[in-house]
Short mmCIF file of N, CA, C and O in Angstrom, two decimals:
data_model
loop_
_atom_site.label_atom_id
_atom_site.label_comp_id
_atom_site.label_asym_id
_atom_site.label_seq_id
_atom_site.Cartn_x
_atom_site.Cartn_y
_atom_site.Cartn_z
N MET A 20 -42.82 25.91 22.12
CA MET A 20 -41.46 25.48 21.16
C MET A 20 -42.01 24.43 19.82
O MET A 20 -42.68 23.42 20.22
N ILE A 21 -41.41 24.96 18.92
CA ILE A 21 -41.59 24.31 17.78
C ILE A 21 -39.87 23.50 17.54
O ILE A 21 -38.78 24.18 17.74
N LEU A 22 -40.27 22.39 17.43
CA LEU A 22 -38.87 21.43 17.03
C LEU A 22 -39.16 21.19 15.32
O LEU A 22 -40.07 20.75 14.86
N LEU A 23 -37.80 21.55 14.69
CA LEU A 23 -37.65 20.91 13.43
C LEU A 23 -37.04 19.74 13.43
O LEU A 23 -35.89 19.47 13.87
N TYR A 24 -37.60 19.00 12.54
CA TYR A 24 -37.03 17.17 12.16
C TYR A 24 -36.24 17.79 10.72
O TYR A 24 -36.88 18.01 9.94
N VAL A 25 -35.21 17.73 11.04
CA VAL A 25 -34.11 17.60 9.83
C VAL A 25 -33.72 16.39 9.54
O VAL A 25 -32.78 15.69 10.21
N GLU A 26 -33.71 15.75 8.24
CA GLU A 26 -33.44 14.65 8.02
C GLU A 26 -31.71 14.50 7.61
O GLU A 26 -31.85 15.49 6.61
N ALA A 27 -31.27 13.79 8.19
CA ALA A 27 -29.77 13.82 7.23
C ALA A 27 -29.82 13.32 5.93
O ALA A 27 -30.53 12.54 5.62
N PRO A 28 -28.84 13.57 5.14
CA PRO A 28 -29.02 13.10 3.77
C PRO A 28 -28.25 11.55 4.04
O PRO A 28 -27.57 11.13 4.74
N PRO A 29 -28.73 10.80 3.04
CA PRO A 29 -28.34 9.47 3.11
C PRO A 29 -27.23 9.09 2.68
O PRO A 29 -26.41 9.94 1.92
N MET A 30 -26.51 8.42 3.67
CA MET A 30 -25.20 7.98 3.12
C MET A 30 -24.97 7.21 2.21
O MET A 30 -25.78 6.40 1.86
N PRO A 31 -24.12 7.56 1.37
CA PRO A 31 -23.80 6.63 -0.10
C PRO A 31 -23.41 5.27 0.26
O PRO A 31 -22.58 5.15 1.08
N LEU A 32 -23.78 4.34 -0.55
CA LEU A 32 -23.31 3.08 -0.26
C LEU A 32 -22.26 2.90 -0.49
O LEU A 32 -21.59 3.23 -1.57
N PRO A 33 -21.30 2.16 -0.16
CA PRO A 33 -19.98 2.01 -0.58
C PRO A 33 -19.77 1.13 -1.56
O PRO A 33 -20.60 0.02 -1.92
N ARG A 34 -18.76 1.65 -2.40
CA ARG A 34 -18.67 1.02 -3.93
C ARG A 34 -18.02 -0.47 -3.34
O ARG A 34 -17.25 -0.35 -2.83
N SER A 35 -18.10 -1.48 -4.23
CA SER A 35 -17.32 -2.84 -3.90
C SER A 35 -16.17 -2.64 -4.79
O SER A 35 -16.21 -1.90 -5.81
N LEU A 36 -14.95 -2.81 -4.24
CA LEU A 36 -13.70 -2.83 -4.99
C LEU A 36 -13.67 -3.76 -6.02
O LEU A 36 -14.05 -5.10 -5.96
N PRO A 37 -13.05 -3.22 -7.42
CA PRO A 37 -13.19 -4.41 -8.59
C PRO A 37 -12.02 -5.57 -7.99
O PRO A 37 -11.23 -5.45 -7.23
N THR A 38 -12.09 -6.61 -8.83
CA THR A 38 -11.50 -7.68 -8.52
C THR A 38 -10.05 -7.48 -8.54
O THR A 38 -8.98 -7.58 -7.61
N SER A 39 -9.35 -6.53 -9.32
CA SER A 39 -8.11 -6.27 -9.52
C SER A 39 -7.61 -5.24 -8.39
O SER A 39 -6.80 -5.47 -7.82
N LEU A 40 -8.43 -4.51 -7.87
CA LEU A 40 -8.20 -3.86 -6.22
C LEU A 40 -8.37 -4.44 -5.34
O LEU A 40 -7.29 -4.24 -4.46
N LYS A 41 -8.90 -5.64 -5.15
CA LYS A 41 -9.02 -6.42 -4.27
C LYS A 41 -7.44 -7.38 -4.15
O LYS A 41 -6.85 -7.46 -3.22
N THR A 42 -7.08 -7.61 -5.28
CA THR A 42 -5.62 -8.22 -5.50
C THR A 42 -4.62 -7.44 -5.08
O THR A 42 -3.96 -7.74 -4.54
N VAL A 43 -4.86 -5.79 -5.29
CA VAL A 43 -3.78 -5.02 -5.09
C VAL A 43 -3.69 -5.09 -3.47
O VAL A 43 -2.53 -4.99 -2.94
N ARG A 44 -4.73 -4.98 -3.11
CA ARG A 44 -5.12 -4.94 -1.34
C ARG A 44 -4.25 -5.80 -0.79
O ARG A 44 -3.55 -5.77 0.02
N THR A 45 -4.56 -7.21 -1.45
CA THR A 45 -3.98 -8.49 -0.95
C THR A 45 -2.32 -8.66 -0.98
O THR A 45 -1.63 -8.71 0.09
N LEU A 46 -1.76 -8.04 -2.23
CA LEU A 46 -0.39 -7.61 -2.62
C LEU A 46 0.07 -6.76 -1.39
O LEU A 46 1.21 -6.94 -0.82
N LEU A 47 -0.44 -5.73 -1.13
CA LEU A 47 0.05 -4.82 -0.15
C LEU A 47 -0.08 -5.26 1.37
O LEU A 47 1.07 -5.20 1.99
N TYR A 48 -1.08 -6.16 1.84
CA TYR A 48 -0.95 -6.93 3.01
C TYR A 48 0.06 -7.60 2.91
O TYR A 48 0.51 -8.25 4.13
N VAL A 49 0.26 -8.59 1.51
CA VAL A 49 1.56 -9.59 1.82
C VAL A 49 2.88 -8.65 2.20
O VAL A 49 3.95 -8.97 2.68
N ALA A 50 3.14 -7.53 1.60
CA ALA A 50 4.31 -6.59 1.46
C ALA A 50 4.13 -6.11 3.42
O ALA A 50 5.09 -6.41 3.77
N VAL A 51 3.07 -5.93 3.68
CA VAL A 51 2.99 -5.69 5.50
C VAL A 51 3.72 -7.09 6.06
O VAL A 51 4.67 -6.84 7.04
N ALA A 52 3.19 -8.25 5.45
CA ALA A 52 3.47 -9.19 6.53
C ALA A 52 5.15 -9.59 6.38
O ALA A 52 5.91 -9.99 7.14
N ALA A 53 5.69 -9.50 5.05
CA ALA A 53 6.95 -9.49 4.73
C ALA A 53 7.95 -8.67 5.46
O ALA A 53 9.13 -9.03 5.95
N THR A 54 7.28 -7.20 5.56
CA THR A 54 8.14 -6.13 6.15
C THR A 54 8.41 -6.67 7.88
O THR A 54 9.05 -6.29 8.43
N GLY A 55 7.21 -7.10 8.46
CA GLY A 55 6.89 -7.50 9.48
C GLY A 55 7.84 -8.75 9.94
O GLY A 55 8.74 -8.66 10.93
N LEU A 56 8.10 -9.32 9.17
CA LEU A 56 9.28 -10.58 9.47
C LEU A 56 10.50 -10.06 9.40
O LEU A 56 11.36 -10.63 10.12
N GLN A 57 10.66 -9.00 8.34
CA GLN A 57 11.93 -8.54 8.42
C GLN A 57 12.38 -7.78 9.63
O GLN A 57 13.49 -8.06 10.16
N ALA A 58 11.40 -7.19 10.22
CA ALA A 58 11.40 -6.37 11.37
C ALA A 58 11.51 -7.66 12.85
O ALA A 58 12.67 -7.34 13.70
N VAL A 59 10.98 -8.61 12.67
CA VAL A 59 11.32 -9.76 13.58
C VAL A 59 12.71 -10.25 13.52
O VAL A 59 13.30 -10.38 14.56
N GLY A 60 13.14 -10.10 12.29
CA GLY A 60 14.51 -10.69 11.96
C GLY A 60 15.77 -9.60 12.53
O GLY A 60 16.67 -10.10 13.21
N VAL A 61 15.30 -8.44 12.25
CA VAL A 61 16.24 -7.47 12.98
C VAL A 61 16.33 -7.64 14.64
O VAL A 61 17.32 -7.43 15.25
N LEU A 62 15.18 -7.70 15.00
CA LEU A 62 14.92 -7.70 16.69
C LEU A 62 15.44 -8.80 17.27
O LEU A 62 16.00 -8.73 18.25
N LEU A 63 15.49 -10.19 16.54
CA LEU A 63 16.24 -11.11 16.96
C LEU A 63 17.80 -10.96 16.97
O LEU A 63 18.66 -11.96 17.95
N ILE A 64 18.43 -10.19 16.53
CA ILE A 64 19.73 -9.62 16.76
C ILE A 64 20.36 -9.56 18.00
O ILE A 64 19.54 -8.47 18.78
N PRO A 65 20.81 -10.08 18.80
CA PRO A 65 21.31 -9.96 20.18
C PRO A 65 21.86 -8.85 20.58
O PRO A 65 22.57 -7.95 19.54
N GLY A 66 21.48 -8.09 21.53
CA GLY A 66 22.02 -6.68 21.94
C GLY A 66 21.67 -5.50 21.03
O GLY A 66 22.67 -4.96 20.42
N PRO A 67 20.32 -5.09 21.29
CA PRO A 67 19.98 -3.76 20.22
C PRO A 67 21.07 -2.73 20.48
O PRO A 67 21.34 -2.47 21.75
N THR A 68 21.33 -2.28 19.44
CA THR A 68 22.09 -1.15 19.61
C THR A 68 21.21 0.32 18.76
O THR A 68 20.31 -0.07 18.13
N PRO A 69 21.50 1.61 19.07
CA PRO A 69 21.37 2.59 18.19
C PRO A 69 21.19 2.12 16.45
O PRO A 69 19.96 2.42 15.78
N GLU A 70 22.24 1.40 16.35
CA GLU A 70 22.33 1.46 14.87
C GLU A 70 21.31 0.33 14.35
O GLU A 70 20.58 0.41 13.13
N ILE A 71 21.18 -0.90 15.31
CA ILE A 71 19.93 -1.69 14.58
C ILE A 71 18.61 -1.29 14.95
O ILE A 71 17.89 -1.65 14.00
N LEU A 72 18.48 -0.50 15.62
CA LEU A 72 17.28 0.28 15.96
C LEU A 72 16.68 1.11 14.80
O LEU A 72 15.80 1.17 14.48
N ALA A 73 17.81 1.79 14.14
CA ALA A 73 17.66 2.38 12.99
C ALA A 73 17.37 1.72 11.80
O ALA A 73 16.58 2.07 11.00
N ALA A 74 18.12 0.37 11.59
CA ALA A 74 17.91 -0.50 10.69
C ALA A 74 16.27 -0.67 10.77
O ALA A 74 15.48 -1.03 9.81
N LEU A 75 15.90 -0.94 11.87
CA LEU A 75 14.50 -1.48 12.10
C LEU A 75 13.71 -0.74 11.81
O LEU A 75 12.52 -0.83 11.08
N THR A 76 13.71 0.73 12.02
CA THR A 76 12.99 1.92 11.66
C THR A 76 12.92 1.90 9.99
O THR A 76 12.07 1.82 9.29
N LEU A 77 13.80 1.76 9.17
CA LEU A 77 14.26 1.69 7.91
C LEU A 77 13.36 0.72 7.44
O LEU A 77 12.88 0.51 6.26
N VAL A 78 13.75 -0.74 7.97
CA VAL A 78 12.72 -1.86 7.48
C VAL A 78 11.49 -1.50 7.65
O VAL A 78 10.66 -2.10 6.75
N ALA A 79 10.89 -0.83 8.49
CA ALA A 79 9.62 -0.86 8.78
C ALA A 79 8.89 0.17 8.34
O ALA A 79 7.70 0.14 7.99
N LEU A 80 9.78 1.28 7.46
CA LEU A 80 8.86 2.20 7.02
C LEU A 80 8.11 1.79 5.57
O LEU A 80 6.70 2.13 5.55
N PRO A 81 8.47 0.98 4.95
CA PRO A 81 7.79 0.61 3.40
C PRO A 81 6.49 -0.18 4.12
O PRO A 81 5.39 -0.03 3.71
N GLY A 82 6.66 -1.08 5.31
CA GLY A 82 5.43 -1.69 5.62
C GLY A 82 4.60 -0.99 5.83
O GLY A 82 3.40 -1.01 5.70
N ALA A 83 4.76 -0.11 6.74
CA ALA A 83 3.88 1.14 7.30
C ALA A 83 3.09 1.61 6.28
O ALA A 83 2.02 1.94 6.39
N ALA A 84 3.88 2.20 5.16
CA ALA A 84 3.30 2.96 4.13
C ALA A 84 2.52 1.97 3.23
O ALA A 84 1.12 2.41 2.81
N ALA A 85 2.50 0.60 3.09
CA ALA A 85 2.08 -0.12 2.51
C ALA A 85 0.61 -0.69 3.51
O ALA A 85 -0.47 -0.71 2.69
N LEU A 86 0.74 -0.56 4.61
CA LEU A 86 -0.50 -0.60 5.59
C LEU A 86 -1.51 0.43 5.45
O LEU A 86 -2.46 0.10 5.42
N ALA A 87 -0.95 1.85 5.21
CA ALA A 87 -1.91 2.83 5.43
C ALA A 87 -2.72 2.87 3.84
O ALA A 87 -3.72 3.31 4.01
N LEU A 88 -1.66 2.63 2.74
CA LEU A 88 -2.48 2.40 1.79
C LEU A 88 -3.44 1.63 1.28
O LEU A 88 -4.17 1.96 0.76
N ALA A 89 -3.09 0.31 1.88
CA ALA A 89 -4.16 -0.53 1.54
C ALA A 89 -5.68 -0.37 2.50
O ALA A 89 -6.54 -0.82 2.04
N LEU A 90 -5.32 0.22 3.75
CA LEU A 90 -6.55 0.49 4.47
C LEU A 90 -7.47 1.59 3.73
O LEU A 90 -8.60 1.58 4.13
N ARG A 91 -6.69 2.65 3.14
CA ARG A 91 -7.50 3.41 2.37
C ARG A 91 -7.88 3.23 1.09
O ARG A 91 -8.58 4.12 0.21
N LEU A 92 -7.41 2.08 0.27
CA LEU A 92 -7.85 1.73 -0.62
C LEU A 92 -9.27 1.46 -1.09
O LEU A 92 -9.78 2.26 -2.15
N PRO A 93 -10.06 1.32 -0.27
CA PRO A 93 -11.81 1.03 -0.40
C PRO A 93 -12.24 2.69 -0.70
O PRO A 93 -13.38 2.71 -1.50
N ARG A 94 -11.89 3.78 -0.27
CA ARG A 94 -12.48 4.95 -0.53
C ARG A 94 -11.73 5.37 -1.95
O ARG A 94 -12.87 6.35 -2.07
N GLY A 95 -10.93 4.87 -2.57
CA GLY A 95 -10.61 5.67 -3.88
C GLY A 95 -9.70 6.82 -3.77
O GLY A 95 -9.48 7.44 -2.99
N ARG A 96 -10.31 7.39 -4.84
CA ARG A 96 -9.94 9.15 -5.19
C ARG A 96 -8.71 9.10 -5.96
O ARG A 96 -7.66 8.09 -5.56
N ARG A 97 -8.17 9.87 -6.53
CA ARG A 97 -6.93 10.45 -7.43
C ARG A 97 -5.84 10.49 -6.30
O ARG A 97 -4.74 9.75 -6.60
N PRO A 98 -5.82 11.25 -5.30
CA PRO A 98 -4.59 11.13 -4.64
C PRO A 98 -3.73 9.91 -4.12
O PRO A 98 -3.06 9.63 -4.38
N LEU A 99 -4.97 8.80 -4.17
CA LEU A 99 -4.53 7.60 -3.51
C LEU A 99 -3.78 6.58 -4.74
O LEU A 99 -2.65 6.29 -4.45
N PHE A 100 -4.54 6.88 -5.91
CA PHE A 100 -4.00 6.45 -6.98
C PHE A 100 -2.45 6.82 -7.34
O PHE A 100 -1.65 6.07 -7.46
N VAL A 101 -1.99 7.75 -6.98
CA VAL A 101 -1.15 8.75 -7.36
C VAL A 101 -0.07 8.23 -6.21
O VAL A 101 0.93 7.76 -6.44
N ALA A 102 -0.64 8.20 -5.16
CA ALA A 102 0.31 7.80 -3.94
C ALA A 102 0.77 6.39 -3.85
O ALA A 102 1.84 6.04 -3.81
N LEU A 103 -0.03 5.24 -4.78
CA LEU A 103 -0.01 3.85 -4.89
C LEU A 103 1.18 3.75 -5.96
O LEU A 103 2.46 3.15 -5.81
N LEU A 104 1.24 4.75 -7.07
CA LEU A 104 1.92 4.68 -7.99
C LEU A 104 3.56 5.35 -7.54
O LEU A 104 4.47 4.49 -7.99
N ALA A 105 3.36 6.40 -6.84
CA ALA A 105 4.63 6.59 -6.50
C ALA A 105 5.23 5.88 -5.38
O ALA A 105 6.62 5.60 -5.54
N PHE A 106 4.68 5.14 -4.38
CA PHE A 106 5.07 4.17 -3.62
C PHE A 106 5.92 2.97 -4.51
O PHE A 106 6.81 2.32 -4.14
N GLN A 107 5.08 2.52 -5.38
CA GLN A 107 5.33 1.46 -6.13
C GLN A 107 6.66 1.71 -7.23
O GLN A 107 7.63 1.18 -7.15
N ALA A 108 6.86 2.93 -7.82
CA ALA A 108 7.91 3.36 -8.16
C ALA A 108 9.08 3.53 -7.16
O ALA A 108 10.09 3.00 -7.84
N TRP A 109 8.90 4.08 -6.10
CA TRP A 109 10.16 4.13 -5.13
C TRP A 109 10.83 2.50 -4.79
O TRP A 109 11.56 2.38 -4.84
N LEU A 110 9.66 1.46 -4.60
CA LEU A 110 9.97 0.21 -4.40
C LEU A 110 10.68 -0.44 -5.72
O LEU A 110 11.75 -1.17 -5.69
N LEU A 111 10.27 0.02 -6.92
CA LEU A 111 10.88 -0.61 -8.02
C LEU A 111 12.63 0.18 -8.16
O LEU A 111 13.50 -0.40 -8.43
N LEU A 112 12.72 1.57 -7.89
CA LEU A 112 14.02 2.08 -7.69
C LEU A 112 14.96 1.15 -6.82
O LEU A 112 16.07 1.26 -7.04
N THR A 113 14.50 1.12 -5.33
CA THR A 113 15.33 0.38 -4.61
C THR A 113 15.64 -0.97 -5.08
O THR A 113 16.72 -1.20 -4.66
N ALA A 114 14.93 -1.34 -5.65
CA ALA A 114 15.09 -2.66 -6.15
C ALA A 114 15.96 -2.76 -7.22
O ALA A 114 17.07 -3.80 -7.00
N LEU A 115 16.03 -1.86 -8.06
CA LEU A 115 16.68 -1.89 -9.22
C LEU A 115 18.25 -1.24 -8.71
O LEU A 115 19.14 -1.74 -9.22
N ALA A 116 18.28 -0.27 -7.58
CA ALA A 116 19.73 -0.08 -6.97
C ALA A 116 20.57 -1.37 -5.99
O ALA A 116 21.48 -1.37 -6.39
N ARG A 117 19.49 -2.34 -5.74
CA ARG A 117 19.74 -3.43 -4.95
C ARG A 117 20.49 -4.28 -6.25
O ARG A 117 21.75 -4.77 -6.14
N ILE A 118 20.06 -4.29 -7.32
CA ILE A 118 20.64 -4.97 -8.50
C ILE A 118 21.62 -4.71 -8.92
O ILE A 118 22.71 -5.15 -9.23
N GLY A 119 21.73 -3.05 -9.09
CA GLY A 119 23.00 -2.50 -9.22
C GLY A 119 24.26 -2.52 -8.33
O GLY A 119 25.39 -2.48 -8.79
N LEU A 120 24.17 -2.75 -7.07
CA LEU A 120 24.69 -3.15 -6.21
C LEU A 120 25.37 -4.37 -6.16
O LEU A 120 26.17 -4.99 -5.42
N GLY A 121 24.17 -5.34 -6.84
CA GLY A 121 25.20 -6.75 -7.17
C GLY A 121 24.52 -7.76 -6.06
O GLY A 121 24.97 -8.85 -5.87
N GLU A 122 23.25 -7.25 -5.42
CA GLU A 122 22.44 -8.15 -4.28
C GLU A 122 21.44 -8.99 -5.25
O GLU A 122 20.58 -8.48 -5.85
N PRO A 123 21.74 -10.16 -5.09
CA PRO A 123 20.60 -10.66 -5.82
C PRO A 123 19.14 -10.81 -5.40
O PRO A 123 18.02 -11.05 -6.08
N GLN A 124 18.97 -10.27 -4.10
CA GLN A 124 17.65 -9.91 -3.72
C GLN A 124 16.89 -8.92 -4.26
O GLN A 124 15.57 -8.97 -4.35
N GLY A 125 17.55 -7.94 -5.09
CA GLY A 125 16.98 -7.13 -5.91
C GLY A 125 15.94 -7.78 -6.87
O GLY A 125 15.06 -7.34 -7.01
N PHE A 126 16.28 -8.90 -7.39
CA PHE A 126 15.39 -9.71 -8.42
C PHE A 126 14.16 -9.86 -7.70
O PHE A 126 12.83 -9.90 -8.41
N LEU A 127 14.13 -10.18 -6.52
CA LEU A 127 12.97 -11.10 -5.85
C LEU A 127 12.15 -9.71 -5.33
O LEU A 127 11.06 -9.72 -5.64
N ASN A 128 12.96 -8.35 -4.95
CA ASN A 128 12.27 -7.25 -4.74
C ASN A 128 11.59 -6.81 -5.85
O ASN A 128 10.76 -5.88 -5.67
N LEU A 129 11.87 -7.07 -7.01
CA LEU A 129 10.88 -6.33 -8.14
C LEU A 129 9.60 -7.21 -8.29
O LEU A 129 8.61 -6.58 -9.12
N VAL A 130 9.47 -8.13 -8.00
CA VAL A 130 8.17 -9.07 -8.13
C VAL A 130 6.95 -7.96 -7.66
O VAL A 130 5.82 -7.95 -8.42
N LEU A 131 7.01 -8.21 -6.38
CA LEU A 131 5.55 -7.44 -5.57
C LEU A 131 5.11 -6.07 -6.33
O LEU A 131 4.16 -5.80 -6.79
N PRO A 132 6.46 -5.02 -6.39
CA PRO A 132 5.94 -3.82 -7.03
C PRO A 132 5.25 -3.91 -8.48
O PRO A 132 4.50 -3.42 -8.70
N VAL A 133 6.03 -4.84 -9.18
CA VAL A 133 5.74 -4.88 -10.93
C VAL A 133 4.21 -5.79 -10.64
O VAL A 133 3.24 -5.36 -11.12
N ALA A 134 3.72 -6.56 -9.87
CA ALA A 134 2.59 -7.29 -9.74
C ALA A 134 1.45 -6.36 -9.43
O ALA A 134 0.38 -6.33 -9.83
N VAL A 135 1.51 -5.51 -8.43
CA VAL A 135 0.67 -4.47 -8.10
C VAL A 135 0.49 -3.52 -9.05
O VAL A 135 -0.65 -3.14 -9.23
N LEU A 136 1.54 -2.92 -9.59
CA LEU A 136 1.65 -2.07 -10.78
C LEU A 136 0.47 -2.80 -11.93
O LEU A 136 -0.51 -1.91 -12.74
N VAL A 137 0.92 -3.97 -11.91
CA VAL A 137 -0.03 -4.62 -13.36
C VAL A 137 -1.66 -4.38 -13.07
O VAL A 137 -2.49 -4.20 -13.54
N PHE A 138 -1.84 -4.68 -11.65
CA PHE A 138 -3.23 -4.98 -11.37
C PHE A 138 -3.70 -3.36 -10.76
O PHE A 138 -4.91 -2.97 -11.36
N LEU A 139 -2.66 -2.58 -10.58
CA LEU A 139 -3.22 -1.15 -10.44
C LEU A 139 -3.67 -0.35 -11.54
O LEU A 139 -4.22 0.55 -11.80
N LEU A 140 -2.68 -0.62 -12.92
CA LEU A 140 -3.11 -0.10 -14.01
C LEU A 140 -4.12 -0.46 -15.06
O LEU A 140 -4.53 -0.35 -15.88
N ARG A 141 -4.99 -1.50 -14.31
CA ARG A 141 -5.86 -2.29 -15.24
C ARG A 141 -7.07 -1.15 -15.37
O ARG A 141 -7.42 -0.12 -14.24
N PRO A 142 -7.86 -1.23 -16.32
CA PRO A 142 -9.07 -0.37 -16.51
C PRO A 142 -9.91 0.09 -15.37
O PRO A 142 -10.34 0.98 -14.91
N SER A 143 -10.30 -1.21 -14.46
CA SER A 143 -11.24 -1.11 -13.71
C SER A 143 -10.84 -0.76 -12.35
O SER A 143 -11.49 0.36 -11.50
N SER A 144 -9.43 -0.46 -12.01
CA SER A 144 -8.97 -0.12 -11.20
C SER A 144 -8.64 1.36 -11.24
O SER A 144 -8.78 2.20 -10.26
N ARG A 145 -8.18 1.84 -12.38
CA ARG A 145 -8.15 3.15 -12.73
C ARG A 145 -9.27 4.19 -12.69
O ARG A 145 -9.50 4.98 -11.75
N ALA A 146 -10.47 3.23 -13.15
CA ALA A 146 -11.88 3.84 -13.09
C ALA A 146 -12.14 3.98 -11.55
O ALA A 146 -13.15 5.40 -11.46
N PHE A 147 -11.79 3.09 -10.70
CA PHE A 147 -12.55 3.29 -9.31
C PHE A 147 -11.98 4.09 -8.54
O PHE A 147 -12.33 4.98 -8.15
N LEU A 148 -10.53 4.34 -9.02
CA LEU A 148 -9.67 5.28 -8.21
C LEU A 148 -9.53 6.60 -8.74
O LEU A 148 -9.46 7.71 -7.92
N THR A 149 -10.07 6.92 -10.13
CA THR A 149 -10.01 8.07 -10.44
C THR A 149 -11.37 8.71 -10.72
O THR A 149 -11.43 10.01 -11.08
N SER A 150 -12.57 7.85 -10.15
CA SER A 150 -13.61 8.82 -9.92
C SER A 150 -14.23 9.10 -8.78
O SER A 150 -13.67 9.11 -7.94
#
């Protein structure tokens, strides 16, 4: 009996994230934490009804998306870059809609997506995510 030894190809070394993408990941985790606090606030309402649970689901969706994107960030790739841009654009549009409805919270909701976009669109971030 002849056994052949086939060596597996070496695993590529993980690339370290540029500082700007580390900041993006931190900001995404901040968004997850803020969403978690909002969800806890919704749960503190006495007597949960189907409407309250539906509101909880709507509150939790952006946090779940931010968590998924933050966890995938070290892998890079162009689809992740596009997904991050689309997610931040969606958050910007919802903040602008709140401002249009006269809610002052809309101005506060503009801060995080704008900060993420500033760091995401830096040349080092784009090079990492599009290579």
